[in-house]
mmCIF file of C-alpha atoms and ligand atoms in Angstrom:
data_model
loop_
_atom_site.group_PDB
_atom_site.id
_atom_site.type_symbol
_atom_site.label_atom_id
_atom_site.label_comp_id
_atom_site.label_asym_id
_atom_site.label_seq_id
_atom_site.Cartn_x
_atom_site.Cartn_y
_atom_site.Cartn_z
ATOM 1 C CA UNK R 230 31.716 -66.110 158.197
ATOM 2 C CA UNK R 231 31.603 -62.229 158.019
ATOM 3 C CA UNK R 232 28.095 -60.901 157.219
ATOM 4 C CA UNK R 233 28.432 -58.966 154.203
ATOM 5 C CA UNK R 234 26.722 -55.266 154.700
ATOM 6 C CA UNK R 235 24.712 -53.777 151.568
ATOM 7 C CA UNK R 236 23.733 -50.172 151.606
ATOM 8 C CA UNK R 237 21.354 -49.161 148.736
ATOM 9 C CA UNK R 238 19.907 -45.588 147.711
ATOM 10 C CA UNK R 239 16.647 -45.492 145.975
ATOM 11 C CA UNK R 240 13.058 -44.172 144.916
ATOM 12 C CA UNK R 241 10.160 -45.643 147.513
ATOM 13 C CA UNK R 242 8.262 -48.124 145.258
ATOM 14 C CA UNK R 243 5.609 -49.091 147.939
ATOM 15 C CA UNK R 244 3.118 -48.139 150.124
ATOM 16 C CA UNK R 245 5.463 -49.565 153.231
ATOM 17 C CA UNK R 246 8.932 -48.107 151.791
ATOM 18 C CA UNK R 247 7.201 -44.896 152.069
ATOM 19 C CA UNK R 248 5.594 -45.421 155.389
ATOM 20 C CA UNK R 249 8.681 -45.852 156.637
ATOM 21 C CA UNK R 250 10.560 -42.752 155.417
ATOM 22 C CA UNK R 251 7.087 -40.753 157.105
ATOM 23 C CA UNK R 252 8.216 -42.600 160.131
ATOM 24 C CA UNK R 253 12.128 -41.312 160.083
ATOM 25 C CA UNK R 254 11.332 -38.642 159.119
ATOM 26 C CA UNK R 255 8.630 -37.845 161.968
ATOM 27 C CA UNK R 256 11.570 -39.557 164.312
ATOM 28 C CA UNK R 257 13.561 -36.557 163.347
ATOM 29 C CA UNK R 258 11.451 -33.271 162.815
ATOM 30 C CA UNK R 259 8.861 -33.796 165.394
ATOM 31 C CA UNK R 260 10.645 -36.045 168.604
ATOM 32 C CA UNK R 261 14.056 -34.601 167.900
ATOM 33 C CA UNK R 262 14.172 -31.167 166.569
ATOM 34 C CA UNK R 263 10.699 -30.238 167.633
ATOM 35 C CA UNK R 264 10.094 -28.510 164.784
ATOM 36 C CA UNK R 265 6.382 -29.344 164.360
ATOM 37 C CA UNK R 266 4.197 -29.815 167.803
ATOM 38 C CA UNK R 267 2.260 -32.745 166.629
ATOM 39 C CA UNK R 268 3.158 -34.272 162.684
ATOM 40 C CA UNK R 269 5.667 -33.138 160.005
ATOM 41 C CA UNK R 270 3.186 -34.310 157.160
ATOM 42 C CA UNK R 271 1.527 -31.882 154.700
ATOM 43 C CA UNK R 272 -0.344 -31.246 151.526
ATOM 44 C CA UNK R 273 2.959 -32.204 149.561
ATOM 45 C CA UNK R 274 3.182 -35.797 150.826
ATOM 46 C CA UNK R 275 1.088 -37.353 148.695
ATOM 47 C CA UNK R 276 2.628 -36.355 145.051
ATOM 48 C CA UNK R 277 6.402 -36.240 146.330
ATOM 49 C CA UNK R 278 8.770 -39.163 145.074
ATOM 50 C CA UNK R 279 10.937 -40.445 148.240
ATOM 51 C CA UNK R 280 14.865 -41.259 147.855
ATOM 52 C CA UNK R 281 15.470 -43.659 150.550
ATOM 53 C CA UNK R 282 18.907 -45.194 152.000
ATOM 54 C CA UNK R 283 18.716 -48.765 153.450
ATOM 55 C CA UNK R 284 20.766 -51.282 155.308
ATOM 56 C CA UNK R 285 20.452 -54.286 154.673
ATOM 57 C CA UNK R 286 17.370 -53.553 152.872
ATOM 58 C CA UNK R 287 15.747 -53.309 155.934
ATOM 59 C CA UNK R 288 17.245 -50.489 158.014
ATOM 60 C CA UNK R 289 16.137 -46.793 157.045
ATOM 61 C CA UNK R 290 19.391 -44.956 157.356
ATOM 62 C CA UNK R 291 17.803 -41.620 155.498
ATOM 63 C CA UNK R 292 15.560 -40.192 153.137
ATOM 64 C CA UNK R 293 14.600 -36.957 151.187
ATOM 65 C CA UNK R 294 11.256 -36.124 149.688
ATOM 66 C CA UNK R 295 11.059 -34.291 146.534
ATOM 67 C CA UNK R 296 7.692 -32.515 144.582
ATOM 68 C CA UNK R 297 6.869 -30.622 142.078
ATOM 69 C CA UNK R 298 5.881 -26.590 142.401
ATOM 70 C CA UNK R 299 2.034 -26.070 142.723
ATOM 71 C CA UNK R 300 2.193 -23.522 139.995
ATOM 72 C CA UNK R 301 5.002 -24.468 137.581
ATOM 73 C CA UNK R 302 5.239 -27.986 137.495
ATOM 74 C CA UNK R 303 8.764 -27.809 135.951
ATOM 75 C CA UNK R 304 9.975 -26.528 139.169
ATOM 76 C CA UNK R 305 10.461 -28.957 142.049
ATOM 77 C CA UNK R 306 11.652 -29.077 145.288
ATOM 78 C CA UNK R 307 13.116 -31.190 147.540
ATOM 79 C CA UNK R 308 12.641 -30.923 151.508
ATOM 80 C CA UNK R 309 12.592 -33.113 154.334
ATOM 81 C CA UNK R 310 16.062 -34.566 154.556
ATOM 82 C CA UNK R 311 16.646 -36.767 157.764
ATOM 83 C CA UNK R 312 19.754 -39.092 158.484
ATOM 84 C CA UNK R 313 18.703 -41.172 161.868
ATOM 85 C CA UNK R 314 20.789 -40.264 164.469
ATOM 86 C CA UNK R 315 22.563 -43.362 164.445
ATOM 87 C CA UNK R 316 23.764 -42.650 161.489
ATOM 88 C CA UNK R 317 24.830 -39.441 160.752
ATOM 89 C CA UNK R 318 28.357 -37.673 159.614
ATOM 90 C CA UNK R 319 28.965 -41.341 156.892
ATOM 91 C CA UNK R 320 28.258 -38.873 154.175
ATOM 92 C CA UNK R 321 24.434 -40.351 154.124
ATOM 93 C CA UNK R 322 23.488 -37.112 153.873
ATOM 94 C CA UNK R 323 25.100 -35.850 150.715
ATOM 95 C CA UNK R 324 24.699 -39.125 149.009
ATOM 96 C CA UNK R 325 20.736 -38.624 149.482
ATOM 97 C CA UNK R 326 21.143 -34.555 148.327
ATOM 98 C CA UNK R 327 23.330 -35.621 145.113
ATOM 99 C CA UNK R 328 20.847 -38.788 145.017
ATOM 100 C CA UNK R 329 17.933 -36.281 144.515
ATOM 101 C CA UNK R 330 19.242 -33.958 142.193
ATOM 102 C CA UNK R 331 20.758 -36.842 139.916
ATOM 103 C CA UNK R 332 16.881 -37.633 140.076
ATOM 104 C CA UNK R 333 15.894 -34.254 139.224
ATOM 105 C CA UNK R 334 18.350 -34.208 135.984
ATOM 106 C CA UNK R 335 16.702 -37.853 134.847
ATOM 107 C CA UNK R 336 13.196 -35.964 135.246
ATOM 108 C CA UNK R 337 14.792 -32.756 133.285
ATOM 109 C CA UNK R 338 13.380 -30.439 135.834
ATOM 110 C CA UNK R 339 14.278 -26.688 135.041
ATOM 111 C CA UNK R 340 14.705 -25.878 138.639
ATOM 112 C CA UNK R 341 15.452 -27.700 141.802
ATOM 113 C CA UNK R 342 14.949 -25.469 145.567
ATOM 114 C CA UNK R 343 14.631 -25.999 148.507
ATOM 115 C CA UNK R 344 14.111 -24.557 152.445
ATOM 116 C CA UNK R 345 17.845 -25.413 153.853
ATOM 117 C CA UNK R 346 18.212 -24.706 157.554
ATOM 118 C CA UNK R 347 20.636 -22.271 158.403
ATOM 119 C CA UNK R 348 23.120 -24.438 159.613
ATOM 120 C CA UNK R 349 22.933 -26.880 156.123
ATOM 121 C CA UNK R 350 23.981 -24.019 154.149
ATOM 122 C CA UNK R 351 27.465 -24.288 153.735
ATOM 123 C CA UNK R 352 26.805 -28.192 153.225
ATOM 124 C CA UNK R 353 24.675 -27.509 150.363
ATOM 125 C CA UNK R 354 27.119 -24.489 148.961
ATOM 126 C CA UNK R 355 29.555 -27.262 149.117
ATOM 127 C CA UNK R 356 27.434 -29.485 146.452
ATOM 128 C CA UNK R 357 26.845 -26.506 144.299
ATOM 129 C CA UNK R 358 23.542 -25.372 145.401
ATOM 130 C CA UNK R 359 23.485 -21.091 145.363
ATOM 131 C CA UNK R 360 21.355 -19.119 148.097
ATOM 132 C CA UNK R 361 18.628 -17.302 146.508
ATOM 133 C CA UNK R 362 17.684 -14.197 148.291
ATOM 134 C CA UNK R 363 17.716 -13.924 151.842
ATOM 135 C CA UNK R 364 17.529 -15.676 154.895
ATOM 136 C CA UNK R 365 13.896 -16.452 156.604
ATOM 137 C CA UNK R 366 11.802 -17.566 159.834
ATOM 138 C CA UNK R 367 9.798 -20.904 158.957
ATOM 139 C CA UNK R 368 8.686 -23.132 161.733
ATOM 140 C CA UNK R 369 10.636 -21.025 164.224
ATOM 141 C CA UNK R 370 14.133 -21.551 162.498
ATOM 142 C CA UNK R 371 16.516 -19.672 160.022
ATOM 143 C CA UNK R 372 16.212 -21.173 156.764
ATOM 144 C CA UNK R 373 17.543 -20.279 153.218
ATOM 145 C CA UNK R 374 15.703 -20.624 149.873
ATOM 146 C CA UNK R 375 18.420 -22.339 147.774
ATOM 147 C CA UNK R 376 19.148 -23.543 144.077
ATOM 148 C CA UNK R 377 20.141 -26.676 143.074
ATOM 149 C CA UNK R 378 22.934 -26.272 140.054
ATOM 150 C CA UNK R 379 21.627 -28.830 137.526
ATOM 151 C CA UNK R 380 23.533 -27.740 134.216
ATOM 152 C CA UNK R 381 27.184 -28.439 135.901
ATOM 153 C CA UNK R 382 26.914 -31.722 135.312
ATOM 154 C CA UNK R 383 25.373 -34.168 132.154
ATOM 155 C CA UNK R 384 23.416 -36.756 134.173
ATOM 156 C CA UNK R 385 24.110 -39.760 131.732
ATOM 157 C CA UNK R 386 28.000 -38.570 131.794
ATOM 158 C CA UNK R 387 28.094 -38.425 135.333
ATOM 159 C CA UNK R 388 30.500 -40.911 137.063
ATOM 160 C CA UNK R 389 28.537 -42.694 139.568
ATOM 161 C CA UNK R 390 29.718 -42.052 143.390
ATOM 162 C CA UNK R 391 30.561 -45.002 145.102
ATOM 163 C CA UNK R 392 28.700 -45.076 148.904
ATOM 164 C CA UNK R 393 31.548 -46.286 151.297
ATOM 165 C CA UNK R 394 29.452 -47.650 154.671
ATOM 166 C CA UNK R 395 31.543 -46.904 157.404
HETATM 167 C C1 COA O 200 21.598 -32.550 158.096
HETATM 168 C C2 COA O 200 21.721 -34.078 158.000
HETATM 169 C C3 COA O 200 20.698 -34.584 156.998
HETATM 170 C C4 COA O 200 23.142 -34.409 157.546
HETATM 171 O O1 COA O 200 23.219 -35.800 157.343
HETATM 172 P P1 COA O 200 24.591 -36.615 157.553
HETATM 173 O O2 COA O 200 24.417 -37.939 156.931
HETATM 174 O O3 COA O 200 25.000 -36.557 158.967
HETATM 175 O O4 COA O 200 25.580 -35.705 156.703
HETATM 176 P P2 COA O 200 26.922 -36.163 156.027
HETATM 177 O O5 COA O 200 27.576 -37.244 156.833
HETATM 178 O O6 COA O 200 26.649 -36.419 154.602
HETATM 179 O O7 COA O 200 27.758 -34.846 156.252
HETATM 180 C C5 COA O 200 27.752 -33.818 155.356
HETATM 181 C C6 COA O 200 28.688 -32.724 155.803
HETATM 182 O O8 COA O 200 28.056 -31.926 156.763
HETATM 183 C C7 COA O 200 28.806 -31.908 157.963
HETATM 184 N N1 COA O 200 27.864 -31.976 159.044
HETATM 185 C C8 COA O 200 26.728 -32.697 159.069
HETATM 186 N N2 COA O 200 26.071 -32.485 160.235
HETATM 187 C C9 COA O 200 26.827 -31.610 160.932
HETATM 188 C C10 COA O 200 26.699 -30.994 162.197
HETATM 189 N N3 COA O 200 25.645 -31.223 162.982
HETATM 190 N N4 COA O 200 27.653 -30.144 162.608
HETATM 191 C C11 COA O 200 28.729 -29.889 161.815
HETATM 192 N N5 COA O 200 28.897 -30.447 160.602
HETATM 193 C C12 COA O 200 27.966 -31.286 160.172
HETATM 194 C C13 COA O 200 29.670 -33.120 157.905
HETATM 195 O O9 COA O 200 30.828 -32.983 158.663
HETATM 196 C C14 COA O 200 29.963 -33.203 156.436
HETATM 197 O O10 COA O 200 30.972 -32.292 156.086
HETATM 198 P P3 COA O 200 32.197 -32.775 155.217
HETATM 199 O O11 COA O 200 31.610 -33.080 153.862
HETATM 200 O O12 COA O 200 33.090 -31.584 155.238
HETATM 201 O O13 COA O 200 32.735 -33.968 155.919
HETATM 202 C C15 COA O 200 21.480 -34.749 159.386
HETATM 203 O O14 COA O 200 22.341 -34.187 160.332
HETATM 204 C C16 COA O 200 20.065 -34.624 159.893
HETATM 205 O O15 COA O 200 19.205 -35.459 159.597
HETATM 206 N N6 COA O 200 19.790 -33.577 160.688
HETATM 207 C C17 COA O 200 18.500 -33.329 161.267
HETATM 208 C C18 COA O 200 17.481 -32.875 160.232
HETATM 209 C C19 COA O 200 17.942 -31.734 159.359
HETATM 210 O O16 COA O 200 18.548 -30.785 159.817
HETATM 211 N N7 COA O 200 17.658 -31.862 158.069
HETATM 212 C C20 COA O 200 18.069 -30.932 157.064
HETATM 213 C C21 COA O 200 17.123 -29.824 156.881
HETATM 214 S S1 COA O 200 17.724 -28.668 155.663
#
């Protein structure tokens, strides 16, 4: 008998499903990219929503973080996005991007950013997002402030993409 494999993308609903994105997501910022010295978290941790991707229900393939602006609360932005190593170039990634902004059209947010590392750019251009204003230093890396396009696309229209695991 084959075992059949489930992959499923959604909001963290506990206390543990979101311990364990902080943990990915740690695995990737801090021991692999060593973009923080000591812990990725911050002041935005404890109101963001999580968009986790799972094996098996078990196995933390990715996740994204998404919060809303300090000031204008109908802003929000989305940050954080890891894929464990294991894992990447499946199109995790993009799922979890469209995953959040499908999220951000439910909410009706007016505006969706977000810090993209230089090298994600063309990635995100490729999912509609537009750069706005210019490149930056933040943490020690190139990053671009860019837009989400939320009006493209009617959420409750949209044809739902199909994750292939590979
Ligand atoms: C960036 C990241 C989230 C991408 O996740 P992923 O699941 O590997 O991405 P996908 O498989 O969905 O790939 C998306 C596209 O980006 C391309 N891509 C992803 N990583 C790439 C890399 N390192 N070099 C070249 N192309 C890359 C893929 O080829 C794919 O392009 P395609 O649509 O033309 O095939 C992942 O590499 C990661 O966690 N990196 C470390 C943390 C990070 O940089 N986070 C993002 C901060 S903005």
């Amino acid at each position: 008998m084959t075992a059949m494999r489930s992959y499923e993308f959604r909001l963290a609903n506990s206390k543990e499903e979101v311990a364990a994105a902080l943990t990915l997501r740690r695995q990737v910022f801090v021991e692999e990219q060593r973009m923080f010295a000591l812990s990725d978290a911050d002041e935005y941790d404890p109101e963001s929503i999580y968009i986790n991707a799972w094996k098996n229900d078990s196995l933390l393939m990715g996740t994204v973080r998404c919060y809303p602006d300090q000031q204008d609360r109908s802003v929000w932005w989305g940050g954080r996005l890891a894929v464990h190593e294991n894992y990447r170039l499946r199109g995790i990634g993009v799922y979890l991007i469209e995953a959040a902004v499908s999220e951000m059209q439910r909410r009706s947010v007016r505006r969706f950013l977000a810090q993209v590392q230089q090298q994600n750019v063309k990635l995100f251009e490729k999912l509609g997002w537009s750069k706005v204003g210019e490149q930056f230093i933040s943490y020690g890396q190139p990053h671009q402030l860019m837009e989400a396009n939320l009006h493209v696309f009617d959420a409750s229209n949209r044809k739902q993409r199909q994750f292939i695991g590979r």
